[in-house]
Amino acid sequence: MEIAKPKCSACGVEGLTKIAIQTAPTNKNILIASCGDCGNIHSVFAKPFEPPQVPRANQVEIIQ
């Protein structure tokens, strides 16, 4: 059985290393997960968090 890899629905790039996580410009309690290549938004997390608790995978680029 092969493990599924996340894939961007807009540009088709695969793998978690191409997902960028950043805080929203107007509200630092909102995280936006987007494609690191085309910028397509994949997920929005809206809960208070502390930096060590930010949801992310290994080698994900963090943009602040």
CSV table of C-alpha atoms in Angstrom, one decimal:
chain,number,residue,atom,x,y,z
A,1,MET,CA,0.0,0.0,0.0
A,2,GLU,CA,1.4,3.4,-1.0
A,3,ILE,CA,1.1,6.4,1.4
A,4,ALA,CA,-0.9,9.3,-0.2
A,5,LYS,CA,1.0,12.6,-0.7
A,6,PRO,CA,-0.7,15.9,-0.3
A,7,LYS,CA,-1.2,17.5,-3.7
A,8,CYS,CA,-2.1,21.1,-4.6
A,9,SER,CA,-5.5,21.3,-6.4
A,10,ALA,CA,-4.4,24.3,-8.3
A,11,CYS,CA,-0.9,23.5,-9.7
A,12,GLY,CA,-0.6,19.8,-9.0
A,13,VAL,CA,2.7,19.9,-7.0
A,14,GLU,CA,3.0,17.0,-4.5
A,15,GLY,CA,4.6,16.8,-1.0
A,16,LEU,CA,4.4,18.6,2.3
A,17,THR,CA,7.7,20.5,1.7
A,18,LYS,CA,5.7,22.7,-0.8
A,19,ILE,CA,3.2,23.9,1.8
A,20,ALA,CA,3.8,27.3,3.4
A,21,ILE,CA,2.2,28.2,6.8
A,22,GLN,CA,1.9,31.9,7.7
A,23,THR,CA,-0.2,34.1,10.1
A,24,ALA,CA,-2.9,36.2,8.6
A,25,PRO,CA,-1.8,39.9,8.2
A,26,THR,CA,-4.8,41.3,10.1
A,27,ASN,CA,-5.2,38.6,12.9
A,28,LYS,CA,-2.2,36.8,14.3
A,29,ASN,CA,-4.4,34.1,15.7
A,30,ILE,CA,-5.2,32.8,12.2
A,31,LEU,CA,-2.9,30.5,10.3
A,32,ILE,CA,-3.1,30.1,6.6
A,33,ALA,CA,-1.6,27.0,4.9
A,34,SER,CA,-0.9,27.6,1.2
A,35,CYS,CA,1.0,26.1,-1.7
A,36,GLY,CA,4.6,27.2,-1.6
A,37,ASP,CA,4.7,27.3,-5.5
A,38,CYS,CA,1.5,29.0,-6.6
A,39,GLY,CA,0.0,30.4,-3.4
A,40,ASN,CA,-3.3,28.5,-3.5
A,41,ILE,CA,-4.8,28.5,0.0
A,42,HIS,CA,-5.4,24.9,1.3
A,43,SER,CA,-6.4,25.4,5.0
A,44,VAL,CA,-7.2,28.1,7.5
A,45,PHE,CA,-6.7,27.5,11.2
A,46,ALA,CA,-8.5,29.9,13.5
A,47,LYS,CA,-7.6,29.3,17.1
A,48,PRO,CA,-5.2,30.9,19.6
A,49,PHE,CA,-1.9,29.1,19.5
A,50,GLU,CA,1.6,29.3,20.9
A,51,PRO,CA,4.5,29.1,18.3
A,52,PRO,CA,5.7,25.6,19.5
A,53,GLN,CA,2.1,24.3,18.9
A,54,VAL,CA,1.8,25.5,15.3
A,55,PRO,CA,0.6,22.5,13.2
A,56,ARG,CA,3.3,21.6,10.7
A,57,ALA,CA,5.2,18.7,9.1
A,58,ASN,CA,8.9,18.2,8.8
A,59,GLN,CA,10.6,20.6,6.5
A,60,VAL,CA,7.6,22.9,6.0
A,61,GLU,CA,8.6,26.5,5.1
A,62,ILE,CA,7.3,28.9,7.8
A,63,ILE,CA,6.6,32.4,6.5
A,64,GLN,CA,6.1,35.2,9.1
